[in-house]
Amino acid sequence: ALPSKSAPSAALPGLDAATLSSLKKLTQYYAVTAFIALMIGVLLGPLQALNYGGINVYDYPLLKVLIKSYYQGLTLHGVLNALVFTQFFISGWMLYLPVRDLNARPNMKFAWFTYLMMTAGLLTAAVPLLTNNATVLYTFYPPLEGSPVFYIGAAVMVAASLLVAGQVVWLWLAWKRAHPGRVTPVVTYMSVATWLMWVVAALGLVIEVVVMLIPWSLGLTRGVDPLLARTLFWWTGHPIVYFWLLPAYISWYAFLPRQAGGRMASEGLTRLAFAMFLVFSVPVGLHHQYADPNVQNSWKIIHMFLTFLVAVPSLLTAFSAAASLEDAARARGGRGLIGWVRRLPWGNASMTAQVLAMISFIFGGAGGIVNASIAFSPVIHNTAWIPGHFHITVGTATTLTFMGVMFWLVPHLTGKRLASPRLALASVWWWFTGMMLFALGMHWQGLAGVPRRAQVSASTQQAVYDAMHLGLPKAITAASGIVLFIAAILFYTVLWRTLLSRRVDDPESTPIPASEAISPAGETLAGASPLVRRTEPLLALTFVALVLVILVYGPVIAPMLANYQFIPGQRLW
Ligand code: HAS
Ligand code: HEM
Ligand code: CU
């Protein structure tokens, strides 16, 4: 267990055995639902990779029964992987961790309600997606118009995640009241900061969907303004990538060092990184809209600088994650400038998954800086480069980390043993190799000008595509799809065999791999460093975040409201 520093008190009842067992079950439900969504989403990926290898499989009658078009498949792929998988896993993970860290008793009825609500939202949205009535891709830009049922289902899902956020913040505040003057334990700190960031981030999407898209798709308004909708979408759409990333960072900071045999570098630095994410994640969305007309260039440039600023806490993370891995490897007898890397416990699938995820993110992050540079953007925007970028961020840094976490989390929650650790290890190497190949092929094609979101292998486009003479990157991309398909089969074999096996241990015999810190934050605020004291008031930092968002979005959105355009919807599929 997390070595909780909090004794239960009258003001804050501790976790009792019955609540803990219900909480573990709930966390398992969240995680397994997430991985079912990912399984379906990932089955479609290799077909898309074949498309970018010049091979069109979308005319096969058997496939036609399941999906009507490339775009229906792509919508399912984006929604299930990027929106559903992440949100379910994170909602379980970032409720479970702070509760264990604080040793505080959550209201389990409410917690189960949020799960059921999120699942209801998912099932609602699934109907139009599966019946080809919401083939609007995971960004659902208007004037593409999907069934209202899709937008309603998506809104319910997001609302459910905000309720989880509310519960975690509420528990944290109760803990603060019960322990005045104490420093928030670091795992709770990271979780609460991430949830608060998500609350500020979600406002844009909530307004877009509730005020604009739902009434419009129900036929209550005569049109919708695409530019305003996109702007509100990216208000949420950029920080949502940190909502996917920070839960992985929690693992890299708090658990991976222990798994590697070492310690977290510094709790103060960890808190600084998360405080920076809370304040700077949101006011950067225009870096997705450099090509959009009717947005002043000066605002695009301000968002660009803020984007570079929000890369800083990731750079802090890179250095402190590397430091804690080096600490671990040297403790195991590692030597040399980089020779120590060999002494990491590479036989451990959970550790290996996460270190490979980190390596992929070095390239993913570097590509992100290129995307954010307004001078480079026209070269790569809307090309295959972009899917190249985000499959080594969300598709690997996040997904492979969560896969690695599952290798200890499932035993920890259920008392079952990881089925075939060697297969687990193989699956993560296959995933990493597949995604690095995919990224190579797609970045390369993007530089050559191949568009994203295009059925380039279809007969109508084939001539142009063939004439681009991209034999090598096309072959690499197609091959990556096969490698990733094998990786998925290996991973899911391990996961399902583990879940379907019988419970053999007391679950707590697989503890949460909580790491000690080389430089801890201390117990009391009075004795803590200025950095720790200043990063403690998370609600005040949230307020600063909100003010900053209003400052950089107010002048962008105000003229759009003044010139609101009523554009009728289109159904292009
Ligand atoms: Fe991004 C587009 C810029 C990070 C996801 N991004 C996307 C899209 C997605 C996405 C899904 O500025 C497509 C949206 C769409 O459909 O249109 N991105 C950035 C920047 C960052 C960034 C500046 N992105 C992410 C993360 C994602 C993600 C994280 C998901 C989880 N992105 C953009 C831009 C676009 C964009 C533009 C729009 C492009 C366009 O034109 O449409 C930064 O946050 C990146 C900072 C990261 C680093 C790397 C730090 C490295 C670490 C690893 C350390 C490793 C170690 C290993 C220590 C600076 C932490 C040691 C190992 C041993 C063996 C010792
Ligand atoms: C899009 C392949 C796994 C999220 C794509 C595209 C390809 C692809 C080729 C580009 C399609 C296009 O632009 O026309 C794969 C393969 C996977 C995989 C082979 C592994 C088997 C994942 C994972 C995630 C993910 C794990 C996230 C957790 C996305 C998203 C899109 C996408 C968000 C964008 C959809 C859009 O543009 O609307 N995928 N993918 N993929 N993928 Fe994946
Ligand atoms: Cu972004």
XYZ file of C-alpha atoms in Angstrom, residues 60-503:
444
model
C -14.028 -6.353 -48.601
C -17.658 -7.429 -48.150
C -16.995 -8.912 -44.698
C -15.604 -5.614 -43.432
C -18.435 -3.681 -45.072
C -20.849 -5.492 -42.789
C -19.106 -4.039 -39.756
C -18.160 -0.570 -40.956
C -19.608 1.342 -43.849
C -16.579 3.443 -44.644
C -12.996 4.361 -43.825
C -14.360 7.325 -41.915
C -16.771 5.357 -39.770
C -13.842 3.170 -38.776
C -11.625 6.183 -38.144
C -14.294 7.813 -35.981
C -14.621 4.657 -33.889
C -10.838 4.355 -33.648
C -10.328 7.948 -32.465
C -13.284 8.003 -30.070
C -12.667 4.606 -28.468
C -8.912 5.012 -28.099
C -8.383 8.657 -27.385
C -11.615 9.560 -25.607
C -13.093 6.430 -24.032
C -10.050 4.331 -23.118
C -8.206 7.228 -21.550
C -11.132 8.669 -19.673
C -12.253 5.410 -18.092
C -8.774 4.321 -17.092
C -7.891 7.722 -15.667
C -11.140 8.084 -13.728
C -10.476 4.806 -11.938
C -6.752 5.361 -11.471
C -6.947 8.926 -10.215
C -9.719 8.105 -7.761
C -8.003 5.012 -6.391
C -4.574 6.582 -5.837
C -5.505 9.656 -3.782
C -7.945 7.614 -1.703
C -5.179 5.152 -0.818
C -2.661 7.923 -0.343
C -4.916 9.848 2.064
C -6.433 6.752 3.620
C -9.783 8.536 3.393
C -13.147 6.873 2.941
C -14.932 7.923 -0.259
C -18.687 7.796 -0.686
C -18.844 4.520 -2.595
C -22.463 4.955 -3.716
C -21.483 8.191 -5.421
C -18.325 6.623 -6.827
C -20.286 3.743 -8.391
C -22.827 6.246 -9.683
C -20.090 8.088 -11.619
C -18.980 4.826 -13.196
C -22.524 3.907 -14.228
C -23.131 7.393 -15.571
C -19.949 7.313 -17.639
C -20.872 3.892 -18.984
C -24.394 5.081 -19.804
C -22.870 8.000 -21.727
C -20.593 5.627 -23.588
C -23.401 3.247 -24.549
C -25.565 6.178 -25.661
C -22.834 7.580 -27.892
C -22.057 4.102 -29.211
C -25.468 3.708 -30.886
C -25.088 6.464 -33.508
C -21.393 5.641 -33.936
C -22.076 2.004 -34.723
C -25.056 2.759 -36.935
C -23.027 5.258 -38.979
C -25.068 8.225 -37.779
C -22.187 10.148 -36.217
C -19.274 9.713 -38.589
C -17.812 13.044 -37.530
C -14.357 11.894 -36.307
C -13.252 12.305 -32.713
C -12.997 16.087 -33.087
C -16.621 16.415 -34.381
C -15.937 19.745 -36.091
C -19.137 21.405 -37.303
C -20.590 21.927 -39.847
C -20.269 18.133 -39.980
C -23.429 17.192 -38.172
C -23.894 13.943 -36.265
C -26.930 12.591 -34.495
C -27.782 14.518 -31.289
C -27.598 11.204 -29.457
C -23.821 11.196 -30.029
C -23.275 14.654 -28.564
C -25.540 13.888 -25.610
C -23.705 10.649 -24.852
C -20.338 12.398 -25.061
C -21.540 15.192 -22.762
C -22.752 12.681 -20.172
C -19.353 10.941 -20.264
C -17.452 14.168 -19.694
C -19.867 15.244 -16.963
C -19.252 11.934 -15.182
C -15.494 12.556 -15.215
C -16.093 15.991 -13.687
C -18.026 14.331 -10.870
C -15.031 12.070 -10.199
C -12.902 15.228 -10.124
C -15.344 16.702 -7.624
C -15.136 13.704 -5.354
C -11.337 13.704 -5.308
C -11.112 17.444 -4.643
C -13.730 17.123 -1.913
C -11.807 14.302 -0.208
C -8.612 16.301 -0.415
C -10.272 19.343 1.158
C -11.685 17.154 3.934
C -8.170 15.827 4.527
C -6.805 19.377 4.644
C -9.391 20.338 7.264
C -8.570 17.276 9.333
C -4.802 17.887 9.062
C -4.185 21.627 9.232
C -0.655 22.743 8.453
C 0.317 19.466 6.782
C 1.863 19.129 3.336
C -0.389 17.266 0.889
C 1.182 13.866 0.156
C 2.735 13.891 -3.302
C 0.541 11.300 -5.053
C -2.557 13.149 -3.900
C -0.965 16.435 -4.935
C -0.394 15.184 -8.481
C -3.898 13.712 -8.729
C -5.690 16.792 -7.404
C -3.643 19.137 -9.620
C -4.503 17.028 -12.664
C -8.203 16.918 -11.822
C -8.345 20.681 -11.206
C -6.573 21.285 -14.508
C -9.186 19.084 -16.198
C -12.036 21.079 -14.658
C -10.690 24.350 -16.120
C -9.924 22.586 -19.400
C -13.346 20.961 -19.804
C -15.228 24.278 -19.712
C -14.640 24.920 -23.421
C -15.959 21.557 -24.541
C -18.916 21.669 -22.185
C -19.965 25.063 -23.552
C -19.446 23.930 -27.152
C -21.488 20.769 -26.775
C -24.220 21.945 -24.420
C -24.812 25.444 -25.768
C -24.013 24.953 -29.453
C -23.973 21.384 -30.764
C -26.826 19.723 -28.894
C -29.452 22.422 -29.607
C -28.235 22.662 -33.225
C -28.310 18.917 -33.893
C -31.794 18.777 -32.351
C -32.850 21.364 -34.935
C -33.479 24.087 -32.370
C -31.099 26.611 -33.973
C -30.749 27.349 -37.665
C -27.016 26.858 -37.739
C -23.775 26.827 -35.832
C -20.561 28.859 -36.010
C -17.722 26.485 -37.020
C -14.900 28.838 -35.997
C -16.262 29.462 -32.515
C -16.981 25.757 -32.107
C -13.415 24.837 -33.092
C -11.999 27.447 -30.730
C -14.012 26.117 -27.803
C -13.075 22.588 -28.844
C -9.328 23.331 -28.706
C -9.709 25.172 -25.411
C -10.312 21.641 -24.130
C -8.573 19.731 -26.900
C -5.033 20.722 -26.078
C -5.178 20.299 -22.281
C -7.003 17.009 -22.763
C -3.652 15.655 -23.987
C -2.199 16.487 -20.565
C -5.220 14.860 -18.960
C -3.988 11.730 -20.813
C -0.326 12.321 -20.029
C -0.252 13.402 -16.377
C -1.718 10.144 -15.031
C 1.211 8.440 -16.769
C 3.573 11.004 -15.217
C 2.125 10.076 -11.806
C 3.353 6.575 -12.447
C 6.745 7.731 -13.771
C 7.311 9.933 -10.725
C 5.786 7.917 -7.911
C 5.922 4.239 -8.876
C 8.407 3.591 -11.666
C 11.471 4.509 -9.539
C 10.521 1.838 -6.996
C 9.863 -0.690 -9.765
C 13.319 0.052 -11.124
C 14.867 -0.275 -7.663
C 15.418 3.401 -6.888
C 13.847 6.570 -5.571
C 11.866 9.542 -6.814
C 14.239 12.497 -7.326
C 12.485 15.359 -5.569
C 8.970 15.866 -4.274
C 9.334 19.633 -4.518
C 10.273 19.460 -8.195
C 7.432 17.043 -8.862
C 5.004 19.481 -7.292
C 6.444 22.339 -9.336
C 5.898 20.388 -12.572
C 2.263 19.671 -11.725
C 1.600 23.222 -10.529
C 2.941 24.459 -13.886
C 0.679 22.047 -15.761
C -2.279 23.313 -13.768
C -1.572 26.937 -14.686
C -0.255 26.654 -18.253
C -2.005 23.678 -19.876
C -5.095 25.452 -21.128
C -4.217 28.861 -22.649
C -2.471 27.350 -25.694
C -5.262 25.904 -27.876
C -4.665 28.204 -30.849
C -1.624 26.108 -31.799
C -4.207 23.791 -33.370
C -5.685 26.706 -35.306
C -2.728 28.430 -36.945
C -4.414 27.790 -40.290
C -7.803 29.128 -39.199
C -8.865 32.453 -40.726
C -10.325 35.317 -38.676
C -8.076 34.790 -35.682
C -5.506 37.528 -35.167
C -1.942 36.454 -35.731
C -0.762 38.154 -32.545
C -2.986 35.854 -30.483
C -1.698 32.815 -32.334
C 1.841 33.892 -31.470
C 0.984 34.450 -27.805
C -0.465 30.923 -27.660
C 2.706 29.666 -29.328
C 4.901 31.146 -26.595
C 2.644 29.764 -23.900
C 2.935 26.358 -25.601
C 6.704 26.524 -25.308
C 6.232 27.422 -21.656
C 4.053 24.386 -20.988
C 6.772 22.180 -22.477
C 8.988 23.187 -19.529
C 7.346 20.922 -16.913
C 7.774 18.027 -19.363
C 11.463 18.854 -19.638
C 11.643 18.935 -15.825
C 9.997 15.528 -15.876
C 12.474 14.182 -18.417
C 15.437 15.159 -16.265
C 14.002 14.003 -12.982
C 12.710 10.726 -14.454
C 16.142 10.073 -15.942
C 17.761 10.924 -12.596
C 15.607 8.470 -10.691
C 16.252 5.712 -13.234
C 19.973 6.378 -12.990
C 19.739 6.311 -9.178
C 18.019 2.929 -9.473
C 20.492 1.451 -11.932
C 23.548 2.644 -9.979
C 22.064 1.156 -6.811
C 21.986 -2.113 -8.735
C 25.671 -1.786 -9.621
C 25.327 0.131 -12.899
C 28.368 2.052 -14.134
C 29.464 4.372 -16.901
C 27.974 7.442 -18.517
C 25.154 5.482 -20.154
C 26.240 1.919 -19.361
C 24.026 2.043 -16.240
C 20.966 1.718 -18.478
C 21.727 -1.994 -18.872
C 21.341 -2.498 -15.123
C 17.671 -1.507 -15.098
C 15.428 -4.539 -14.423
C 14.619 -5.154 -18.095
C 13.051 -8.497 -17.232
C 10.173 -6.698 -15.523
C 7.405 -6.067 -18.095
C 5.815 -3.267 -16.110
C 9.047 -1.306 -15.777
C 10.072 -1.998 -19.365
C 6.718 -0.832 -20.728
C 7.074 2.481 -18.948
C 10.700 3.136 -19.855
C 9.926 2.354 -23.511
C 6.923 4.681 -23.256
C 9.276 7.405 -22.008
C 11.712 6.842 -24.837
C 8.913 7.165 -27.367
C 7.904 10.413 -25.706
C 11.300 12.001 -26.300
C 10.471 11.871 -30.008
C 6.793 12.645 -29.487
C 7.612 15.729 -27.441
C 10.230 16.947 -29.907
C 7.690 16.602 -32.710
C 5.218 18.567 -30.608
C 7.632 21.483 -30.420
C 7.870 21.405 -34.220
C 4.066 21.407 -34.519
C 3.818 24.331 -32.146
C 6.285 26.461 -34.110
C 4.130 28.678 -36.266
C 6.812 28.788 -38.947
C 6.943 24.991 -39.344
C 3.252 24.391 -38.918
C 2.236 24.931 -42.584
C 4.592 22.110 -43.609
C 3.097 19.475 -41.350
C -0.416 20.632 -40.460
C -3.105 18.210 -41.638
C -0.513 15.776 -42.963
C 0.304 12.219 -41.935
C 3.015 13.742 -39.711
C 0.314 14.566 -37.124
C -0.925 10.990 -36.560
C 2.784 10.135 -36.462
C 3.175 12.625 -33.599
C 0.256 11.500 -31.505
C 0.781 7.759 -31.745
C 4.055 8.203 -29.868
C 2.411 10.531 -27.351
C -1.072 9.285 -26.500
C -0.657 6.032 -28.443
C 2.565 5.057 -26.654
C 3.655 7.390 -23.832
C 0.169 7.120 -22.351
C -1.115 3.780 -23.646
C 2.045 1.743 -23.106
C 2.403 3.220 -19.618
C -1.167 2.225 -18.766
C -0.499 -1.255 -20.159
C 2.560 -1.516 -17.937
C 0.572 -0.278 -14.944
C -2.036 -2.983 -15.577
C 0.656 -5.642 -15.056
C 0.853 -4.746 -11.343
C -2.519 -3.082 -10.863
C -4.613 -6.119 -11.808
C -2.762 -8.416 -9.345
C -2.970 -5.653 -6.749
C -6.710 -5.239 -7.188
C -7.682 -8.876 -7.589
C -5.080 -11.124 -5.967
C -4.624 -12.890 -9.315
C -1.115 -13.444 -10.673
C 0.118 -11.953 -13.930
C -0.254 -14.704 -16.524
C 2.990 -15.351 -18.446
C 5.269 -12.450 -17.523
C 7.449 -13.333 -20.518
C 4.570 -12.844 -22.956
C 3.830 -9.565 -21.194
C 7.424 -8.487 -21.739
C 7.277 -9.493 -25.399
C 4.031 -7.565 -25.923
C 5.535 -4.274 -24.760
C 8.583 -4.621 -27.015
C 6.301 -5.396 -29.963
C 4.147 -2.369 -29.166
C 7.144 -0.071 -28.840
C 8.741 -1.371 -32.064
C 5.447 -1.117 -33.930
C 4.800 2.437 -32.820
C 8.339 3.601 -33.584
C 8.016 2.148 -37.094
C 4.570 3.701 -37.447
C 5.903 7.086 -36.365
C 8.804 6.837 -38.795
C 6.555 5.945 -41.725
C 3.913 8.538 -40.954
C 6.246 11.468 -40.156
C 8.102 10.720 -43.378
C 4.939 10.607 -45.470
C 3.711 13.777 -43.813
C 6.872 15.631 -44.796
C 6.260 14.514 -48.354
C 2.802 16.079 -48.170
C 0.542 13.050 -47.722
C -2.633 14.296 -46.007
C -4.005 12.836 -42.782
C -7.611 11.651 -42.587
C -7.514 10.554 -46.212
C -8.316 7.220 -47.748
C -5.222 7.524 -49.910
C -5.378 3.867 -50.906
C -8.858 4.184 -52.458
C -9.048 3.795 -56.193
C -9.959 7.446 -56.696
C -6.777 8.680 -54.986
C -4.415 5.834 -55.769
C -2.891 7.373 -58.884
C -1.794 10.524 -57.085
C -0.551 8.545 -54.112
C 1.443 6.140 -56.269
C 2.964 9.006 -58.182
C 4.513 10.326 -54.970
C 7.026 7.443 -54.994
C 6.973 6.820 -51.288
C 7.627 3.096 -51.458
C 9.798 2.852 -48.364
C 7.742 4.900 -45.875
C 4.572 3.237 -47.168
C 6.055 -0.200 -46.597
C 7.231 0.807 -43.120
C 3.767 2.084 -42.221
C 2.003 -1.038 -43.481
C 4.483 -3.263 -41.652
C 3.998 -1.284 -38.442
C 0.293 -2.098 -38.569
C 1.072 -5.820 -38.608
C 3.618 -5.489 -35.777
C 1.083 -3.563 -33.691
C -1.607 -6.128 -34.409
C 0.678 -8.842 -33.037
C 1.523 -6.654 -30.037
C -2.166 -6.230 -29.278
C -2.826 -9.966 -29.499
C 0.050 -10.680 -27.119
C -1.013 -8.000 -24.668
C -4.672 -9.007 -24.593
C -3.770 -12.674 -24.236
C -1.891 -11.776 -21.062
C -4.611 -9.443 -19.804
C -7.562 -11.782 -20.338
C -5.691 -14.813 -19.047
C -4.791 -12.875 -15.920
C -8.310 -11.578 -15.381
C -9.902 -14.978 -15.989
C -7.525 -16.859 -13.703
C -8.350 -17.657 -10.099
C -7.441 -15.497 -7.167
